[in-house]
XYZ file of C-alpha atoms in Angstrom:
686
model
C -31.019 -14.908 -19.915
C -30.026 -15.378 -16.321
C -29.303 -11.689 -15.844
C -32.658 -10.695 -17.360
C -34.754 -12.814 -14.960
C -32.706 -12.189 -11.912
C -34.039 -9.943 -9.147
C -32.531 -6.566 -8.293
C -31.068 -8.025 -5.125
C -29.129 -10.551 -7.192
C -27.662 -7.994 -9.598
C -24.814 -6.982 -7.313
C -23.925 -10.656 -6.991
C -23.987 -11.002 -10.770
C -21.670 -8.078 -11.140
C -19.389 -9.653 -8.574
C -19.510 -12.883 -10.542
C -18.579 -11.031 -13.721
C -15.609 -9.520 -11.953
C -14.542 -12.933 -10.755
C -15.002 -14.312 -14.293
C -12.688 -11.679 -15.645
C -10.123 -12.638 -13.028
C -10.062 -16.345 -13.883
C -7.402 -15.855 -16.501
C -5.125 -13.772 -14.300
C -5.178 -14.872 -10.651
C -7.392 -17.828 -9.832
C -8.384 -18.061 -6.162
C -10.889 -20.064 -4.122
C -13.378 -17.209 -4.045
C -13.306 -16.967 -7.837
C -13.873 -20.689 -8.230
C -16.855 -20.608 -5.859
C -18.402 -17.662 -7.711
C -17.958 -19.426 -11.052
C -19.560 -22.607 -9.734
C -22.584 -20.670 -8.448
C -22.995 -19.016 -11.830
C -22.878 -22.328 -13.661
C -25.380 -23.864 -11.226
C -27.843 -20.963 -11.626
C -27.610 -21.087 -15.432
C -28.146 -24.835 -15.521
C -31.120 -24.640 -13.196
C -32.787 -22.095 -15.482
C -32.085 -24.107 -18.631
C -32.961 -27.553 -17.328
C -35.565 -27.013 -14.638
C -38.587 -29.166 -13.654
C -41.045 -30.058 -16.391
C -43.813 -28.320 -14.479
C -42.144 -24.985 -14.760
C -43.307 -23.423 -18.050
C -40.508 -20.869 -18.170
C -37.661 -23.334 -17.888
C -39.255 -25.839 -20.256
C -39.811 -23.148 -22.860
C -36.246 -21.958 -22.547
C -34.879 -25.482 -22.882
C -37.155 -26.340 -25.801
C -36.287 -23.127 -27.608
C -32.590 -23.828 -27.155
C -32.928 -27.403 -28.449
C -35.061 -26.344 -31.412
C -32.477 -23.686 -32.329
C -29.728 -26.263 -32.116
C -31.716 -28.612 -34.352
C -32.179 -25.934 -36.960
C -28.436 -25.182 -36.938
C -27.587 -28.861 -37.394
C -29.836 -29.102 -40.464
C -27.718 -26.593 -42.368
C -25.548 -28.154 -45.081
C -22.436 -26.229 -44.056
C -22.592 -27.496 -40.472
C -23.136 -31.056 -41.636
C -20.137 -30.882 -44.014
C -17.918 -29.601 -41.222
C -19.017 -32.390 -38.868
C -18.450 -34.979 -41.607
C -14.983 -33.613 -42.399
C -14.033 -33.685 -38.715
C -15.192 -37.302 -38.501
C -12.889 -38.308 -41.401
C -9.877 -36.247 -40.230
C -7.058 -37.910 -38.233
C -5.939 -36.609 -34.856
C -2.676 -35.356 -36.396
C -4.573 -33.200 -38.883
C -6.751 -31.847 -36.112
C -3.627 -30.890 -34.116
C -1.991 -29.282 -37.158
C -5.137 -27.301 -37.823
C -4.937 -25.818 -34.348
C -1.108 -25.437 -33.948
C 1.430 -23.577 -36.054
C 4.457 -25.229 -37.648
C 6.900 -23.523 -35.283
C 5.009 -24.714 -32.236
C 4.845 -28.267 -33.551
C 8.627 -28.307 -34.158
C 9.281 -26.925 -30.707
C 7.134 -29.605 -29.094
C 8.778 -32.342 -31.145
C 12.279 -31.210 -30.126
C 11.465 -30.789 -26.464
C 9.806 -34.172 -26.160
C 11.807 -36.904 -24.446
C 10.643 -40.525 -24.311
C 10.437 -42.422 -21.067
C 13.347 -44.665 -22.025
C 15.730 -41.732 -22.061
C 14.380 -40.252 -18.880
C 14.761 -43.565 -17.037
C 18.534 -43.749 -17.730
C 19.450 -40.305 -16.433
C 22.252 -40.720 -13.847
C 21.770 -39.248 -10.454
C 23.924 -36.201 -9.963
C 25.893 -35.658 -6.784
C 26.002 -31.886 -7.014
C 24.418 -30.110 -4.105
C 24.162 -26.895 -6.075
C 21.752 -26.098 -8.866
C 22.600 -25.135 -12.403
C 21.552 -21.566 -11.749
C 23.917 -21.340 -8.785
C 26.747 -22.647 -10.924
C 26.006 -20.070 -13.607
C 25.839 -17.359 -11.006
C 29.185 -18.432 -9.580
C 30.856 -18.084 -12.977
C 29.952 -14.399 -13.190
C 32.727 -12.039 -12.037
C 32.197 -10.534 -8.639
C 31.946 -6.856 -8.054
C 35.384 -6.639 -6.562
C 35.760 -3.019 -7.502
C 32.969 -2.038 -5.136
C 34.594 -3.823 -2.227
C 37.976 -2.318 -3.065
C 36.474 1.160 -3.197
C 34.825 0.605 0.161
C 38.093 -0.565 1.705
C 39.919 2.359 0.127
C 37.270 4.750 1.430
C 37.523 3.248 4.916
C 41.313 3.552 4.815
C 41.224 7.181 3.726
C 38.653 7.886 6.410
C 40.971 6.377 9.019
C 43.909 8.452 7.807
C 41.756 11.557 7.913
C 40.723 10.782 11.483
C 44.337 10.261 12.515
C 45.487 13.424 10.797
C 42.684 15.706 11.837
C 41.552 15.066 15.385
C 39.138 18.003 15.246
C 37.080 16.435 12.431
C 33.620 15.176 13.039
C 33.298 11.480 13.844
C 30.549 9.667 12.049
C 27.983 7.758 14.016
C 27.580 3.978 14.195
C 26.316 2.251 11.031
C 22.659 1.542 10.721
C 21.093 -1.877 11.199
C 20.008 -2.066 7.552
C 23.560 -1.426 6.343
C 24.981 -4.105 8.612
C 22.386 -6.595 7.435
C 23.155 -5.753 3.833
C 26.890 -6.259 4.412
C 26.162 -9.552 6.152
C 24.009 -10.721 3.227
C 26.753 -9.752 0.765
C 29.362 -11.711 2.689
C 27.061 -14.719 2.982
C 26.473 -14.552 -0.758
C 30.184 -14.377 -1.448
C 30.797 -17.297 0.898
C 28.107 -19.303 -0.855
C 29.603 -18.528 -4.257
C 33.024 -19.623 -3.003
C 31.509 -22.912 -1.928
C 29.944 -23.301 -5.361
C 33.288 -22.589 -7.044
C 35.031 -25.134 -4.811
C 32.459 -27.735 -5.772
C 32.940 -26.887 -9.446
C 36.727 -27.256 -9.150
C 36.310 -30.596 -7.413
C 33.960 -31.775 -10.158
C 36.433 -30.696 -12.833
C 39.246 -32.589 -11.072
C 37.143 -35.754 -10.924
C 36.263 -35.346 -14.579
C 39.947 -34.917 -15.479
C 40.818 -38.043 -13.465
C 38.190 -40.010 -15.359
C 39.551 -38.731 -18.663
C 43.097 -39.679 -17.626
C 41.934 -43.175 -16.686
C 40.171 -43.529 -20.020
C 43.246 -42.259 -21.866
C 45.464 -44.716 -19.981
C 43.196 -47.595 -20.941
C 43.227 -46.410 -24.548
C 47.029 -46.129 -24.360
C 47.301 -49.728 -23.204
C 45.079 -50.845 -26.060
C 47.211 -48.953 -28.591
C 50.413 -50.403 -27.056
C 49.013 -53.910 -27.458
C 48.132 -53.075 -31.040
C 51.683 -51.798 -31.599
C 53.092 -55.033 -30.190
C 50.932 -57.093 -32.544
C 52.089 -54.965 -35.477
C 55.745 -55.476 -34.540
C 55.233 -59.243 -34.321
C 53.530 -59.293 -37.716
C 56.309 -57.107 -39.103
C 58.963 -59.508 -37.807
C 57.141 -62.450 -39.373
C 56.838 -60.656 -42.725
C 60.571 -59.893 -42.708
C 61.320 -63.580 -42.120
C 59.068 -64.575 -45.006
C 60.688 -61.956 -47.225
C 64.150 -63.287 -46.331
C 63.071 -66.846 -47.185
C 61.811 -65.696 -50.562
C 65.068 -63.820 -51.246
C 67.114 -66.906 -50.387
C 64.960 -69.133 -52.605
C 65.246 -66.649 -55.454
C 69.012 -66.462 -55.033
C 69.309 -70.268 -55.059
C 67.149 -70.503 -58.163
C 69.219 -67.906 -60.015
C 72.454 -69.699 -59.096
C 71.009 -73.013 -60.327
C 70.019 -71.393 -63.623
C 73.505 -69.895 -64.034
C 75.158 -73.244 -63.288
C 72.942 -75.023 -65.799
C 73.730 -72.433 -68.477
C 77.471 -72.752 -67.782
C 77.368 -76.541 -68.041
C 75.410 -76.312 -71.271
C 77.960 -74.013 -72.905
C 80.996 -76.069 -71.739
C 80.949 -79.421 -73.569
C 84.431 -80.634 -72.609
C 86.173 -78.755 -69.824
C 89.827 -78.398 -70.892
C 91.064 -77.051 -67.534
C 90.176 -79.931 -65.231
C 93.834 -80.851 -64.673
C 94.681 -77.242 -63.934
C 91.822 -77.014 -61.450
C 93.011 -80.193 -59.719
C 96.560 -78.886 -59.579
C 95.332 -75.612 -58.086
C 93.294 -77.466 -55.492
C 96.319 -79.636 -54.571
C 98.466 -76.527 -54.275
C 95.952 -74.845 -52.027
C 95.735 -77.991 -49.858
C 99.518 -78.069 -49.551
C 99.557 -74.437 -48.481
C 96.792 -75.069 -45.982
C 98.739 -77.976 -44.472
C 101.720 -75.753 -43.735
C 102.316 -74.910 -40.042
C 100.342 -71.773 -39.291
C 98.096 -70.458 -36.600
C 95.011 -71.961 -38.319
C 92.913 -74.253 -36.137
C 92.718 -77.922 -37.130
C 88.926 -77.868 -37.044
C 88.764 -75.079 -39.604
C 89.276 -77.505 -42.483
C 86.038 -79.261 -41.734
C 83.947 -76.311 -40.600
C 84.835 -73.358 -42.805
C 82.574 -73.086 -45.869
C 84.111 -73.347 -49.321
C 84.061 -70.301 -51.621
C 81.404 -71.933 -53.785
C 79.193 -72.835 -50.866
C 75.821 -71.196 -50.805
C 75.620 -68.393 -48.296
C 72.205 -67.088 -47.527
C 71.648 -63.473 -46.684
C 71.919 -62.442 -43.077
C 68.789 -61.269 -41.346
C 69.046 -57.502 -41.063
C 65.940 -55.951 -39.679
C 64.629 -53.194 -41.898
C 62.645 -51.634 -39.071
C 63.442 -51.592 -35.365
C 60.852 -52.075 -32.581
C 59.793 -48.913 -30.813
C 57.315 -50.273 -28.285
C 59.712 -50.011 -25.336
C 60.191 -46.291 -25.954
C 56.616 -45.651 -24.800
C 57.067 -47.248 -21.357
C 58.059 -45.337 -18.263
C 61.772 -45.611 -17.385
C 62.293 -48.465 -14.965
C 59.267 -50.447 -16.174
C 59.592 -54.227 -16.209
C 58.913 -55.795 -19.604
C 59.678 -59.434 -18.763
C 61.445 -61.595 -16.231
C 62.206 -65.303 -16.572
C 64.368 -68.108 -15.219
C 66.896 -68.668 -17.988
C 69.434 -70.951 -16.271
C 69.953 -72.980 -13.132
C 73.215 -71.279 -12.185
C 74.958 -67.910 -12.329
C 74.775 -66.159 -15.679
C 78.255 -65.529 -17.064
C 77.438 -63.635 -20.284
C 74.499 -62.361 -22.321
C 73.912 -60.214 -25.389
C 71.096 -59.428 -27.808
C 70.948 -58.043 -31.316
C 68.032 -55.596 -31.069
C 65.098 -54.771 -28.771
C 62.544 -57.603 -28.875
C 64.986 -59.541 -31.065
C 67.196 -62.533 -30.218
C 68.912 -62.942 -26.840
C 71.793 -65.350 -26.155
C 72.636 -66.279 -22.563
C 75.309 -68.493 -21.012
C 75.751 -69.688 -17.443
C 77.842 -71.902 -15.237
C 75.422 -74.770 -15.947
C 77.411 -75.336 -19.200
C 74.508 -74.304 -21.466
C 74.080 -71.546 -24.047
C 70.458 -70.671 -24.778
C 68.898 -68.564 -27.516
C 65.669 -66.682 -26.747
C 63.074 -64.960 -28.880
C 62.377 -61.732 -27.001
C 59.461 -60.840 -29.246
C 57.320 -63.825 -28.243
C 59.137 -64.836 -25.080
C 60.190 -68.328 -26.141
C 63.411 -70.324 -25.999
C 64.536 -71.112 -29.532
C 67.168 -73.703 -28.701
C 70.614 -74.484 -27.308
C 74.018 -73.864 -28.878
C 75.862 -77.108 -28.210
C 79.525 -77.739 -28.952
C 81.641 -76.341 -26.115
C 83.081 -78.733 -23.555
C 82.846 -76.243 -20.678
C 80.998 -73.117 -19.635
C 81.019 -70.075 -21.892
C 82.628 -67.031 -20.263
C 82.020 -64.397 -22.964
C 79.884 -63.947 -26.050
C 78.786 -61.332 -28.578
C 75.758 -61.103 -30.872
C 76.006 -59.089 -34.076
C 73.059 -59.382 -36.461
C 72.687 -63.188 -36.762
C 76.304 -64.093 -35.982
C 77.149 -65.227 -32.450
C 80.712 -65.629 -31.136
C 81.228 -67.551 -27.893
C 84.424 -67.962 -25.857
C 84.599 -70.864 -23.438
C 86.621 -72.221 -20.560
C 87.705 -75.025 -22.934
C 90.025 -72.461 -24.656
C 87.983 -72.478 -27.886
C 85.964 -69.880 -29.765
C 82.933 -70.893 -31.792
C 80.892 -68.939 -34.305
C 77.215 -69.568 -34.965
C 74.682 -68.361 -37.545
C 71.229 -67.934 -35.976
C 69.588 -67.429 -39.374
C 69.947 -71.172 -39.984
C 67.881 -72.076 -36.925
C 64.788 -74.157 -37.575
C 62.332 -71.960 -35.769
C 59.037 -70.451 -36.802
C 57.773 -67.762 -34.426
C 54.070 -68.561 -34.930
C 54.073 -72.313 -35.454
C 52.008 -74.616 -33.237
C 50.201 -71.715 -31.651
C 46.688 -72.521 -32.927
C 45.508 -75.897 -34.121
C 43.287 -76.623 -37.059
C 40.083 -76.309 -35.054
C 41.001 -72.757 -34.102
C 41.689 -73.631 -30.458
C 44.926 -72.835 -28.699
C 47.111 -75.837 -28.069
C 48.683 -76.639 -24.751
C 51.785 -74.770 -23.713
C 54.875 -76.288 -25.254
C 56.969 -75.255 -22.278
C 59.179 -72.889 -24.252
C 57.561 -69.741 -22.930
C 58.593 -68.079 -19.706
C 55.364 -66.438 -18.610
C 55.764 -68.098 -15.196
C 59.177 -67.119 -13.851
C 59.133 -69.913 -11.266
C 59.119 -72.644 -13.928
C 62.455 -73.665 -15.404
C 62.439 -73.730 -19.188
C 62.529 -77.336 -20.418
C 65.036 -78.276 -23.113
C 63.778 -77.165 -26.524
C 63.790 -79.275 -29.665
C 67.277 -80.821 -30.040
C 67.463 -80.257 -33.795
C 66.451 -76.599 -33.825
C 70.091 -75.399 -33.815
C 71.827 -78.234 -35.627
C 72.648 -76.104 -38.702
C 73.810 -73.026 -36.768
C 77.493 -73.918 -36.051
C 79.903 -72.290 -38.519
C 83.437 -73.141 -37.341
C 85.675 -73.224 -34.305
C 88.823 -71.196 -33.548
C 91.310 -73.098 -31.399
C 94.695 -71.601 -30.613
C 94.523 -70.454 -26.990
C 95.884 -72.769 -24.335
C 93.699 -71.493 -21.501
C 90.139 -70.284 -21.045
C 88.895 -67.431 -23.217
C 87.714 -64.596 -20.981
C 86.994 -61.776 -23.453
C 86.307 -61.368 -27.153
C 85.028 -58.822 -29.621
C 84.503 -58.962 -33.369
C 83.656 -56.359 -35.949
C 83.343 -57.169 -39.607
C 85.870 -59.876 -40.534
C 88.161 -59.287 -37.549
C 87.843 -60.960 -34.152
C 90.104 -60.311 -31.172
C 90.127 -62.623 -28.177
C 91.781 -62.464 -24.760
C 92.665 -65.486 -22.678
C 93.991 -66.524 -19.312
C 97.170 -67.584 -21.134
C 98.047 -63.863 -21.050
C 97.805 -63.379 -24.813
C 95.558 -61.541 -27.232
C 94.872 -63.102 -30.619
C 93.604 -61.457 -33.775
C 91.542 -63.695 -36.082
C 90.632 -63.358 -39.751
C 87.067 -64.673 -39.990
C 87.216 -64.995 -43.789
C 90.231 -67.333 -43.758
C 89.463 -68.723 -40.315
C 93.013 -68.361 -38.977
C 94.905 -66.459 -36.319
C 96.871 -63.679 -37.969
C 98.524 -62.079 -34.924
C 99.338 -62.898 -31.316
C 99.940 -60.143 -28.758
C 101.769 -60.971 -25.541
C 100.524 -58.654 -22.803
C 103.406 -59.375 -20.418
C 105.957 -58.721 -23.154
C 104.246 -55.422 -24.014
C 104.339 -54.409 -20.353
C 108.021 -55.259 -20.163
C 108.791 -53.274 -23.312
C 106.913 -50.271 -21.931
C 108.837 -50.444 -18.633
C 112.132 -50.655 -20.506
C 111.454 -47.610 -22.665
C 109.823 -45.443 -19.998
C 111.669 -44.321 -16.879
C 108.571 -44.365 -14.797
C 107.494 -47.025 -12.398
C 103.821 -46.327 -13.097
C 104.074 -47.905 -16.521
C 105.440 -51.213 -15.234
C 103.365 -54.238 -14.382
C 102.575 -52.868 -11.014
C 100.909 -54.009 -7.840
C 97.409 -52.802 -7.160
C 98.112 -52.031 -3.517
C 96.286 -55.095 -2.255
C 96.423 -58.842 -2.526
C 95.745 -60.075 -6.059
C 92.270 -61.416 -6.657
C 92.549 -65.019 -7.779
C 89.073 -64.933 -9.294
C 89.861 -61.949 -11.522
C 90.494 -62.609 -15.200
C 93.861 -61.641 -16.608
C 92.176 -60.099 -19.654
C 88.963 -58.667 -18.303
C 87.611 -56.828 -21.350
C 88.559 -55.672 -24.823
C 87.110 -53.957 -27.879
C 88.460 -53.425 -31.377
C 87.664 -50.982 -34.148
C 89.624 -51.222 -37.405
C 93.257 -51.113 -36.286
C 92.520 -49.803 -32.772
C 92.258 -52.151 -29.781
C 91.511 -51.292 -26.162
C 92.278 -53.944 -23.564
C 91.776 -53.942 -19.789
C 93.817 -56.346 -17.694
C 94.129 -57.556 -14.126
C 96.787 -54.986 -13.197
C 94.168 -52.227 -13.483
C 95.646 -50.728 -16.657
C 93.899 -50.026 -19.937
C 96.212 -50.393 -22.926
C 95.492 -48.961 -26.362
C 97.012 -51.146 -29.104
C 97.739 -50.531 -32.767
C 96.962 -53.792 -34.565
C 98.964 -52.741 -37.602
C 102.212 -52.672 -35.652
C 101.248 -54.878 -32.727
C 102.523 -52.226 -30.285
C 100.939 -50.491 -27.315
C 100.080 -46.947 -28.303
C 99.147 -45.658 -24.841
C 98.539 -46.994 -21.336
C 95.905 -45.498 -19.037
C 96.720 -45.777 -15.345
C 93.992 -45.108 -12.821
C 92.215 -48.203 -11.624
C 93.488 -49.892 -8.489
C 91.815 -53.220 -9.258
C 91.408 -55.568 -12.202
C 89.518 -54.101 -15.153
C 86.358 -56.109 -15.802
C 84.648 -54.171 -18.590
C 85.245 -51.404 -21.100
C 83.602 -49.795 -24.102
C 84.498 -46.905 -26.366
C 82.964 -44.992 -29.250
C 84.153 -41.999 -31.239
C 83.949 -39.743 -28.158
C 84.142 -41.701 -24.889
C 86.102 -44.555 -23.360
C 84.373 -46.017 -20.288
C 85.966 -48.659 -18.072
C 84.768 -50.553 -14.995
C 86.875 -52.312 -12.391
C 86.764 -54.392 -9.255
C 87.967 -51.279 -7.415
C 84.261 -50.250 -7.438
C 84.732 -47.369 -9.861
C 83.800 -46.423 -13.403
C 86.052 -44.085 -15.364
C 85.300 -42.123 -18.485
C 87.994 -40.819 -20.819
C 87.677 -38.566 -23.863
C 89.582 -38.441 -27.097
C 92.161 -35.901 -28.172
C 89.711 -33.620 -29.907
C 86.921 -33.430 -27.341
C 86.663 -32.018 -23.884
C 84.112 -33.440 -21.485
C 82.839 -31.183 -18.739
C 82.424 -32.452 -15.199
C 78.705 -33.114 -14.973
C 78.380 -33.622 -11.224
C 80.721 -33.957 -8.326
C 81.682 -37.527 -7.356
C 80.008 -39.007 -10.417
C 82.619 -40.577 -12.736
C 86.359 -40.435 -13.138
C 87.199 -38.564 -16.318
C 90.515 -39.016 -18.060
C 92.010 -36.472 -20.406
C 94.010 -38.488 -22.929
C 96.183 -35.478 -23.701
C 97.703 -35.528 -20.214
C 96.582 -38.895 -18.855
C 95.281 -37.219 -15.701
C 92.035 -38.061 -13.959
C 89.502 -35.301 -13.958
C 86.779 -36.735 -11.720
C 85.909 -40.008 -10.013
C 82.914 -41.902 -8.696
C 82.973 -45.198 -6.799
C 80.192 -47.690 -6.139
C 79.733 -49.698 -2.957
C 80.617 -53.011 -4.640
C 82.954 -54.150 -7.451
C 81.788 -53.382 -10.982
C 81.390 -56.637 -12.917
C 79.893 -55.387 -16.177
C 79.091 -52.141 -17.954
C 77.663 -50.878 -21.229
C 76.487 -47.520 -22.540
C 74.405 -46.205 -25.395
C 73.778 -42.702 -26.700
C 72.233 -41.436 -23.461
C 72.970 -43.661 -20.462
C 75.707 -45.745 -18.832
C 74.439 -48.973 -17.245
C 76.613 -50.996 -14.878
C 76.355 -54.081 -12.672
C 77.899 -53.393 -9.284
C 77.085 -56.488 -7.237
C 73.661 -55.216 -6.150
C 70.109 -56.340 -6.846
C 69.655 -53.414 -9.235
C 71.428 -52.086 -12.291
C 73.135 -48.737 -11.780
C 72.201 -46.186 -14.432
C 73.847 -42.849 -15.068
C 72.032 -40.475 -17.408
C 74.636 -38.523 -19.347
C 72.210 -35.809 -20.450
C 71.090 -34.574 -17.035
C 73.757 -36.174 -14.809
C 71.240 -38.213 -12.808
C 72.010 -41.501 -11.068
C 69.176 -43.963 -10.495
C 68.544 -47.665 -9.970
C 66.617 -50.030 -12.231
C 65.775 -53.635 -11.501
C 63.941 -56.033 -9.252
C 65.678 -54.732 -6.145
C 63.851 -51.396 -6.294
C 60.567 -52.880 -5.075
C 62.065 -55.955 -3.384
C 62.191 -54.376 0.051
C 58.516 -53.455 -0.064
C 57.510 -56.951 -1.219
C 59.827 -58.707 1.218
C 61.784 -60.455 -1.564
C 65.518 -60.820 -2.055
C 66.424 -61.140 -5.766
C 69.857 -62.212 -6.902
C 72.602 -59.713 -7.553
C 73.014 -58.410 -11.094
C 76.143 -59.830 -12.767
C 75.744 -58.914 -16.475
C 74.009 -56.024 -18.236
C 73.373 -55.043 -21.851
C 71.531 -51.949 -23.093
C 70.577 -50.742 -26.570
C 68.297 -47.774 -27.251
C 66.894 -47.814 -23.719
C 66.172 -51.581 -23.808
C 67.982 -53.148 -20.852
C 68.647 -56.837 -20.200
C 70.284 -57.950 -16.970
C 71.454 -61.410 -15.868
C 71.570 -62.324 -12.198
C 73.487 -64.651 -9.981
C 70.470 -66.938 -9.527
C 70.047 -67.481 -13.298
C 67.135 -65.065 -13.787
C 67.108 -62.619 -16.712
C 65.189 -59.377 -16.402
C 64.194 -57.039 -19.222
C 63.539 -53.374 -18.413
C 63.132 -49.984 -20.001
C 65.544 -47.244 -19.054
C-alpha cells in the first residue's frame, strides 16, 4: 500500500529500502537500520494517520474490519484457545526439533557450576595448545638448509656461476614470521611441560598421602591380627586343659583301687636319691623346674609376621624411647613389632611391646646387672654379673595389649605412663605383678659373671669370666659339660709346633674391660667361641675338643654369628671379618670392605677396619649391622657391597644434637633395634 501511494520521486528510495531489507539477514549496518526505521515510520503513518484524513482512516478501518472477520472464524478461535491452554514447554517443543532440544539440554550449565570454575593460570589459549601439539614442518626447513648448503658448495666449486641477488623484503618478512611462530610454539610447549610437571607433583603428593593412609590401615590390621592370635592361643590352652581334666577324670573312674602306689612311691624315692647325688645340677633347679605332669601351655608362635616395616624407606625411624637410666648392656627381640627385652647397668631387665609401644613389665630375680640375653619365641635367657643364668617364659605374662585404652563411656583414659611416645620421659615402673609367673628356673654353676650365652632347642651354652664354657640341658636343667678354654689352648699349643696357635699376646696391653669370653653361638654339636686373645675357636660338643682355631684379630673378640654359609666376627681391633665354609667360595665384593677367611687354608682374603672398636654385630639374609662406638649403626649391604650409616647420628649434626654412641644392635628382616650408651633404644628400617 505504501508503494502504491508513493510519488515517483520516492520510488528510488523505496527500491533502496528494499535492497537494505534484503541485506538485514546478511550484513547489518547503520545505514540499513536507518532505512528500515524510515520504512516502518512511513507505513505506520499511512495506517494510523489523523482522523481527519479520509485515506488513512479508511485504510485503518479496512484493516481492522478484515482482522475482525478473520477472528470470527472457528478455526482461528480454536487455535487461539489451544494456545491458551498449552504450556510453555509444549510451545517450545512445537517449534524445536528433538535433536535441538537435546543439544540445548546438554550444553546448558547452571550458575552453581559456573561459579565454582577455578581460575586458570595458563597464559595460552586452548587453541594455541592444540596448535603446539601438531608436528612442525621440519622437512621444509631441512630442505631449505640443504638447498642453501648445496648452493654454497656450488658457489665455492664454480666461481664463474651466477650469483643470485639479495632476497626480497616479502621473503624476509615471511621467514621472520615463521621463526616468530616457531618461537611462540616453543613457549607454548614449555608451558605445557611445566603444567604437566606440576600435575605430576600433585599426583605424587596425593599418592603419598594415600600411601600413608594405607600404611596406617596396615598397622591397625597387624595389631588386630596380633590380638586375634593371642585370643586363639588362650582358647587352645583352655581346650587343652579341659581335655586333660576329662582324661584324668576318666582314668580315676576306671581305677578303683590303685595297686601300684607303693611302686610309684619307691620310684619317686629312687629318683630323689639320684637327684641328690653330686652333679653339675644347680640347687635351685629342684624348686624351679616343672614336673613332667605339670601343665605346659603352648608357646606363642606367630602364624603371620608383620610386614609394615618393609614399606618404609631404608634408614627411616620407626620409634625412639628412653628405656633405661644407664648404658644398655644387651637387647634382643623375637620378631618385628613383637616383644623386645632390654638390660642395662641400672640392674633392670625390661620387656617392651613393640607393636603398641608399651612397657610390659620387669624381669626381676638377678642380684646384679644382666650382661647378655637372648629371646627365642617366648623364652628369654639372661646371663648376669651374679654368675647365674635365668630362663623366663613371656607367654605367662599378665598383659593385655588393648586393655584400659578406652573406658566405658567411649572416651580415652589418661596415659598410664607405659608408653614411650615422649622420648624425654622416663618410663615409670609397670605393674609389679605383670611378670610374676614368667620365671622358669635358674642355672647356677659358674663362679664368675656370665658374659655370653646362646641356646637353641634344648641346649644352652654359656661363657663366663671364670674362663669356662658350660653346656646345659634345658630339659633336665643341669650342666652336662664344662669346657676349659685355657686347657684347650694349652692342648693346641702342645700338639701344634706353631706359636700362632698358643695363647698369644695381641701386640698391645691387655684391655681390662674386655670379657674373656666375648661371644659364642652353638648349632647342634658345633660351637663357635670368640675370646679375649683375639682367636675364634670352633668346638665339637660331642668330643669337647677344639676342631679349628681362626687367627686374625689383634684384639678381643666381642661378637660373632654364623649360618650355613658365613661366619662373621667383630673385635675391639676395629675390624669385622667374614669367613666361609669348606664348600663355598666368597668373592671379594669391594676393596677394604671386610676381612674374608678361607677355612680351607685359614688365610685372610680381605679386611676392613672401622674407626672405633666393634662392640656388637648381627647379620640377616642381606645386611651386616655393627655397633662401632659411633652415634650410628654401621650397615654393610651384602648384595651390592654398599656401606652406609643408620641411626640418630645421621641428622644429629644438622639439628645440633649429640646422641649417645650405639653399644648394641639387633636386626631381623630389615627391622633394626639399637641400644645406646645413654639408655635410649632406637628402632629403624634398614
